[in-house]
Amino acid sequence: PDQRLGQILLEDSLISQAQLDDALAKQRTLPGKHLGQLLIEKGVVTPEQVDIAMARKLGIPFVKLQDFQAPANTLSKLSADLALQLNAFPLAEIGGKLIVALQDPLDQKVLDALRFNTKMNIESVKASAQDISMTVHKHYGTFDENEALEDMQMDPIRANAKANESTHVIEQEAHKNPSCACLMPSYYKA
């Protein structure tokens, strides 16, 4: 954790001393600009390389989520809305702690929101923002669809109820787009 980002990138042979010196000089002229961002903009390193180096600097794990399959009970700990809003993805529940992938695993506002909403202790790991976003959409898209189907089964539209305009619109869409048909109760399907 005491190591600097530039030093880690040098040790990993991702940049040269000259590239580091150049980026540091430019950083002095652009207050608030992060070294990693400058190196990415110059095309010297990739965002993933900077993320991995930052995780090492912070002493926390870096995870790739591309093929990660989260159990449904873990996904249910964090609502889809909150996962999207915070760009957070729950990985596992271990020993009463929810392990969550975040772009900035030290962001106290995000950690506090996660603790408050899940009523659990949170342990964060680092992942790229893009990887988290894609994984959240992939997993919660399926999760929300299943949840919607369950909700419809719990509160079905009665077959003898007078069809209202919104039901008619749903039926029309289902006939135009078969993927919408799965959202209709079976007695409305043609």
CSV table of C-alpha atoms in Angstrom, one decimal:
chain,number,residue,atom,x,y,z
A,1,PRO,CA,0.0,0.0,0.0
A,2,ASP,CA,3.0,2.4,0.4
A,3,GLN,CA,4.0,1.9,-3.2
A,4,ARG,CA,3.3,4.5,-5.8
A,5,LEU,CA,1.4,3.6,-9.0
A,6,GLY,CA,4.3,4.7,-11.2
A,7,GLN,CA,6.7,2.4,-9.3
A,8,ILE,CA,4.4,-0.6,-9.7
A,9,LEU,CA,4.0,0.0,-13.4
A,10,LEU,CA,7.8,0.3,-13.7
A,11,GLU,CA,8.3,-2.9,-11.7
A,12,ASP,CA,5.9,-4.7,-14.0
A,13,SER,CA,7.8,-3.5,-17.0
A,14,LEU,CA,4.6,-1.8,-18.4
A,15,ILE,CA,6.3,1.7,-18.7
A,16,SER,CA,9.8,3.0,-18.9
A,17,GLN,CA,11.4,5.5,-16.5
A,18,ALA,CA,11.3,8.1,-19.3
A,19,GLN,CA,7.5,7.5,-19.8
A,20,LEU,CA,6.9,7.9,-16.1
A,21,ASP,CA,9.0,11.1,-15.9
A,22,ASP,CA,7.1,12.5,-18.8
A,23,ALA,CA,3.7,11.7,-17.3
A,24,LEU,CA,4.7,13.1,-13.9
A,25,ALA,CA,5.9,16.3,-15.5
A,26,LYS,CA,2.6,16.6,-17.4
A,27,GLN,CA,0.7,15.8,-14.2
A,28,ARG,CA,2.3,18.8,-12.4
A,29,THR,CA,0.7,21.1,-15.1
A,30,LEU,CA,-2.7,19.5,-14.8
A,31,PRO,CA,-3.7,19.5,-11.1
A,32,GLY,CA,-6.2,16.8,-10.2
A,33,LYS,CA,-5.3,14.6,-13.2
A,34,HIS,CA,-4.4,11.1,-12.1
A,35,LEU,CA,-1.2,9.5,-13.3
A,36,GLY,CA,-2.9,6.4,-14.5
A,37,GLN,CA,-5.3,8.4,-16.6
A,38,LEU,CA,-2.5,10.4,-18.2
A,39,LEU,CA,-0.7,7.1,-19.1
A,40,ILE,CA,-3.9,5.7,-20.6
A,41,GLU,CA,-4.5,8.8,-22.7
A,42,LYS,CA,-0.9,8.6,-24.0
A,43,GLY,CA,-1.6,5.0,-25.0
A,44,VAL,CA,1.2,3.7,-22.8
A,45,VAL,CA,-0.9,1.4,-20.7
A,46,THR,CA,-4.4,0.0,-20.8
A,47,PRO,CA,-7.2,0.8,-18.3
A,48,GLU,CA,-7.0,-2.8,-17.1
A,49,GLN,CA,-3.3,-2.6,-16.4
A,50,VAL,CA,-3.8,0.6,-14.4
A,51,ASP,CA,-6.7,-1.1,-12.5
A,52,ILE,CA,-4.5,-4.1,-11.6
A,53,ALA,CA,-1.7,-1.9,-10.5
A,54,MET,CA,-4.1,0.2,-8.4
A,55,ALA,CA,-5.4,-2.9,-6.7
A,56,ARG,CA,-1.9,-4.0,-5.9
A,57,LYS,CA,-1.1,-0.5,-4.6
A,58,LEU,CA,-4.2,-0.7,-2.3
A,59,GLY,CA,-3.5,-4.2,-1.2
A,60,ILE,CA,-6.8,-5.6,-2.4
A,61,PRO,CA,-7.7,-8.3,-5.0
A,62,PHE,CA,-8.5,-7.4,-8.6
A,63,VAL,CA,-11.1,-9.5,-10.2
A,64,LYS,CA,-12.2,-10.1,-13.8
A,65,LEU,CA,-15.9,-10.6,-14.0
A,66,GLN,CA,-16.4,-11.7,-17.7
A,67,ASP,CA,-17.3,-15.3,-17.0
A,68,PHE,CA,-18.3,-15.0,-13.4
A,69,GLN,CA,-21.6,-16.7,-12.4
A,70,ALA,CA,-23.1,-15.3,-9.2
A,71,PRO,CA,-25.5,-17.4,-7.2
A,72,ALA,CA,-29.1,-16.1,-7.2
A,73,ASN,CA,-29.1,-15.8,-3.4
A,74,THR,CA,-26.0,-13.5,-3.6
A,75,LEU,CA,-27.6,-11.4,-6.4
A,76,SER,CA,-30.7,-11.0,-4.3
A,77,LYS,CA,-28.7,-9.3,-1.5
A,78,LEU,CA,-28.3,-6.2,-3.7
A,79,SER,CA,-31.2,-4.8,-5.8
A,80,ALA,CA,-30.8,-4.3,-9.5
A,81,ASP,CA,-31.4,-0.6,-9.1
A,82,LEU,CA,-28.7,-0.2,-6.5
A,83,ALA,CA,-26.3,-2.3,-8.4
A,84,LEU,CA,-26.8,-0.1,-11.5
A,85,GLN,CA,-26.7,3.1,-9.5
A,86,LEU,CA,-23.5,2.3,-7.6
A,87,ASN,CA,-21.9,0.2,-10.4
A,88,ALA,CA,-21.4,-2.6,-7.9
A,89,PHE,CA,-21.6,-6.3,-8.3
A,90,PRO,CA,-22.1,-8.8,-5.4
A,91,LEU,CA,-19.7,-11.8,-5.8
A,92,ALA,CA,-20.3,-13.9,-2.8
A,93,GLU,CA,-21.4,-14.0,0.9
A,94,ILE,CA,-18.7,-15.4,3.1
A,95,GLY,CA,-18.8,-15.4,6.9
A,96,GLY,CA,-21.6,-12.9,7.0
A,97,LYS,CA,-19.8,-10.5,4.7
A,98,LEU,CA,-21.0,-9.6,1.3
A,99,ILE,CA,-18.0,-9.5,-1.2
A,100,VAL,CA,-18.7,-6.7,-3.7
A,101,ALA,CA,-16.7,-5.7,-6.9
A,102,LEU,CA,-16.3,-1.9,-7.2
A,103,GLN,CA,-14.3,0.3,-9.4
A,104,ASP,CA,-13.2,2.3,-6.4
A,105,PRO,CA,-13.2,-0.1,-3.4
A,106,LEU,CA,-12.3,2.7,-1.0
A,107,ASP,CA,-15.3,5.0,-1.8
A,108,GLN,CA,-16.9,5.4,1.6
A,109,LYS,CA,-20.2,6.8,0.2
A,110,VAL,CA,-20.6,3.6,-1.9
A,111,LEU,CA,-19.6,1.3,0.9
A,112,ASP,CA,-22.0,3.1,3.3
A,113,ALA,CA,-24.8,2.8,0.8
A,114,LEU,CA,-24.1,-0.9,0.4
A,115,ARG,CA,-24.0,-1.5,4.2
A,116,PHE,CA,-27.2,0.4,4.7
A,117,ASN,CA,-29.1,-1.3,2.0
A,118,THR,CA,-27.9,-4.8,2.5
A,119,LYS,CA,-27.7,-4.7,6.3
A,120,MET,CA,-24.4,-6.6,5.9
A,121,ASN,CA,-20.7,-6.0,6.4
A,122,ILE,CA,-19.1,-5.3,3.0
A,123,GLU,CA,-15.7,-6.4,1.8
A,124,SER,CA,-14.8,-4.8,-1.5
A,125,VAL,CA,-12.6,-5.9,-4.3
A,126,LYS,CA,-11.5,-4.0,-7.4
A,127,ALA,CA,-12.8,-4.5,-10.9
A,128,SER,CA,-12.9,-2.3,-14.0
A,129,ALA,CA,-15.9,-0.1,-14.3
A,130,GLN,CA,-16.8,-1.5,-17.7
A,131,ASP,CA,-16.5,-5.1,-16.5
A,132,ILE,CA,-18.8,-4.4,-13.5
A,133,SER,CA,-21.3,-2.6,-15.7
A,134,MET,CA,-21.5,-5.4,-18.3
A,135,THR,CA,-21.8,-8.0,-15.5
A,136,VAL,CA,-24.5,-6.1,-13.7
A,137,HIS,CA,-26.5,-5.8,-16.9
A,138,LYS,CA,-25.9,-9.5,-17.8
A,139,HIS,CA,-26.9,-10.9,-14.4
A,140,TYR,CA,-29.6,-8.4,-13.2
A,141,GLY,CA,-31.3,-8.4,-16.7
A,142,THR,CA,-31.9,-12.1,-16.3
A,143,PHE,CA,-32.7,-11.7,-12.6
A,144,ASP,CA,-35.2,-8.9,-13.2
A,145,GLU,CA,-36.9,-10.9,-16.0
A,146,ASN,CA,-37.3,-13.9,-13.6
A,147,GLU,CA,-38.6,-11.6,-10.9
A,148,ALA,CA,-41.1,-10.1,-13.3
A,149,LEU,CA,-42.4,-13.5,-14.2
A,150,GLU,CA,-42.7,-14.5,-10.6
A,151,ASP,CA,-44.6,-11.3,-9.8
A,152,MET,CA,-47.0,-12.0,-12.7
A,153,GLN,CA,-47.7,-15.5,-11.3
A,154,MET,CA,-48.4,-14.1,-7.9
A,155,ASP,CA,-50.7,-11.4,-9.1
A,156,PRO,CA,-52.2,-12.6,-12.4
A,157,ILE,CA,-54.7,-10.7,-14.5
A,158,ARG,CA,-57.9,-12.7,-14.2
A,159,ALA,CA,-59.0,-14.4,-17.4
A,160,ASN,CA,-62.6,-13.1,-16.9
A,161,ALA,CA,-61.5,-9.6,-16.1
A,162,LYS,CA,-62.3,-6.9,-18.7
A,163,ALA,CA,-59.2,-6.3,-20.9
A,164,ASN,CA,-57.9,-2.8,-20.4
A,165,GLU,CA,-56.0,-0.7,-22.8
A,166,SER,CA,-52.5,-1.6,-21.4
A,167,THR,CA,-53.2,-5.3,-21.7
A,168,HIS,CA,-54.3,-4.7,-25.3
A,169,VAL,CA,-51.0,-2.9,-25.9
A,170,ILE,CA,-49.0,-5.8,-24.4
A,171,GLU,CA,-50.8,-8.3,-26.6
A,172,GLN,CA,-50.1,-6.2,-29.7
A,173,GLU,CA,-46.4,-6.0,-28.8
A,174,ALA,CA,-46.2,-9.7,-28.1
A,175,HIS,CA,-47.6,-10.5,-31.5
A,176,LYS,CA,-45.0,-8.1,-33.1
A,177,ASN,CA,-42.1,-9.2,-31.0
A,178,PRO,CA,-42.2,-12.8,-29.8
A,179,SER,CA,-39.7,-12.0,-27.0
A,180,CYS,CA,-42.4,-10.0,-25.3
A,181,ALA,CA,-44.7,-13.0,-25.3
A,182,CYS,CA,-42.9,-14.6,-22.4
A,183,LEU,CA,-44.1,-11.8,-20.2
A,184,MET,CA,-47.8,-12.5,-20.9
A,185,PRO,CA,-49.8,-15.0,-18.8
A,186,SER,CA,-50.5,-18.2,-20.7
A,187,TYR,CA,-54.2,-17.5,-21.2
A,188,TYR,CA,-53.4,-14.4,-23.2
A,189,LYS,CA,-51.0,-16.2,-25.6
A,190,ALA,CA,-52.5,-17.0,-29.0
